[in-house]
Amino acid sequence: MNDERLFSMRNPWFVGSLAGVVAIDLLSVFIGFLFIPYAQSDKTLAG
């Protein structure tokens, strides 16, 4: 069995998957909170 730690910043698979999850999260925040409200016809963003 491999003695390399699974959740380590030296593991390229862990770093790549973590970067992918963060990128998807940032993209969804951008779309959900910035793009979609400005794309609506009535641009009243006051709460």
PDB file of C-alpha atoms in Angstrom:
ATOM      1  CA  MET A   1       0.000   0.000   0.000  1.00  0.00           C
ATOM      2  CA  ASN A   2       1.187   3.519  -0.736  1.00  0.00           C
ATOM      3  CA  ASP A   3       2.351   5.531   2.291  1.00  0.00           C
ATOM      4  CA  GLU A   4       1.692   8.897   0.626  1.00  0.00           C
ATOM      5  CA  ARG A   5      -0.924  10.972   2.430  1.00  0.00           C
ATOM      6  CA  LEU A   6      -4.156  11.424   0.516  1.00  0.00           C
ATOM      7  CA  PHE A   7      -5.061  14.912   1.807  1.00  0.00           C
ATOM      8  CA  SER A   8      -1.739  16.623   1.228  1.00  0.00           C
ATOM      9  CA  MET A   9      -0.877  19.720  -0.770  1.00  0.00           C
ATOM     10  CA  ARG A  10       1.889  17.661  -2.406  1.00  0.00           C
ATOM     11  CA  ASN A  11      -0.666  15.274  -3.907  1.00  0.00           C
ATOM     12  CA  PRO A  12      -1.383  16.594  -7.424  1.00  0.00           C
ATOM     13  CA  TRP A  13      -4.780  14.859  -7.619  1.00  0.00           C
ATOM     14  CA  PHE A  14      -5.918  16.472  -4.377  1.00  0.00           C
ATOM     15  CA  VAL A  15      -4.687  19.931  -5.412  1.00  0.00           C
ATOM     16  CA  GLY A  16      -6.294  19.631  -8.846  1.00  0.00           C
ATOM     17  CA  SER A  17      -9.640  18.497  -7.502  1.00  0.00           C
ATOM     18  CA  LEU A  18      -9.619  21.174  -4.821  1.00  0.00           C
ATOM     19  CA  ALA A  19      -8.834  23.846  -7.415  1.00  0.00           C
ATOM     20  CA  GLY A  20     -11.664  22.526  -9.595  1.00  0.00           C
ATOM     21  CA  VAL A  21     -14.167  22.689  -6.747  1.00  0.00           C
ATOM     22  CA  VAL A  22     -13.096  26.233  -5.851  1.00  0.00           C
ATOM     23  CA  ALA A  23     -13.325  27.312  -9.506  1.00  0.00           C
ATOM     24  CA  ILE A  24     -16.841  25.875  -9.862  1.00  0.00           C
ATOM     25  CA  ASP A  25     -17.858  27.563  -6.616  1.00  0.00           C
ATOM     26  CA  LEU A  26     -16.543  30.968  -7.698  1.00  0.00           C
ATOM     27  CA  LEU A  27     -18.195  30.630 -11.095  1.00  0.00           C
ATOM     28  CA  SER A  28     -21.550  29.777  -9.521  1.00  0.00           C
ATOM     29  CA  VAL A  29     -21.283  32.731  -7.125  1.00  0.00           C
ATOM     30  CA  PHE A  30     -20.488  35.047 -10.047  1.00  0.00           C
ATOM     31  CA  ILE A  31     -23.411  33.756 -12.101  1.00  0.00           C
ATOM     32  CA  GLY A  32     -25.887  33.625  -9.222  1.00  0.00           C
ATOM     33  CA  PHE A  33     -25.169  36.924  -7.532  1.00  0.00           C
ATOM     34  CA  LEU A  34     -23.845  39.155 -10.319  1.00  0.00           C
ATOM     35  CA  PHE A  35     -24.823  37.965 -13.779  1.00  0.00           C
ATOM     36  CA  ILE A  36     -28.425  36.824 -13.253  1.00  0.00           C
ATOM     37  CA  PRO A  37     -29.615  39.897 -11.268  1.00  0.00           C
ATOM     38  CA  TYR A  38     -28.217  42.271 -13.912  1.00  0.00           C
ATOM     39  CA  ALA A  39     -29.712  40.196 -16.732  1.00  0.00           C
ATOM     40  CA  GLN A  40     -33.263  40.768 -15.476  1.00  0.00           C
ATOM     41  CA  SER A  41     -35.339  43.451 -17.149  1.00  0.00           C
ATOM     42  CA  ASP A  42     -36.233  45.353 -13.964  1.00  0.00           C
ATOM     43  CA  LYS A  43     -32.871  46.340 -12.524  1.00  0.00           C
ATOM     44  CA  THR A  44     -33.966  47.215  -8.999  1.00  0.00           C
ATOM     45  CA  LEU A  45     -31.317  45.644  -6.812  1.00  0.00           C
ATOM     46  CA  ALA A  46     -32.244  47.468  -3.612  1.00  0.00           C
ATOM     47  CA  GLY A  47     -33.163  45.149  -0.792  1.00  0.00           C
TER      48      GLY A  47
END
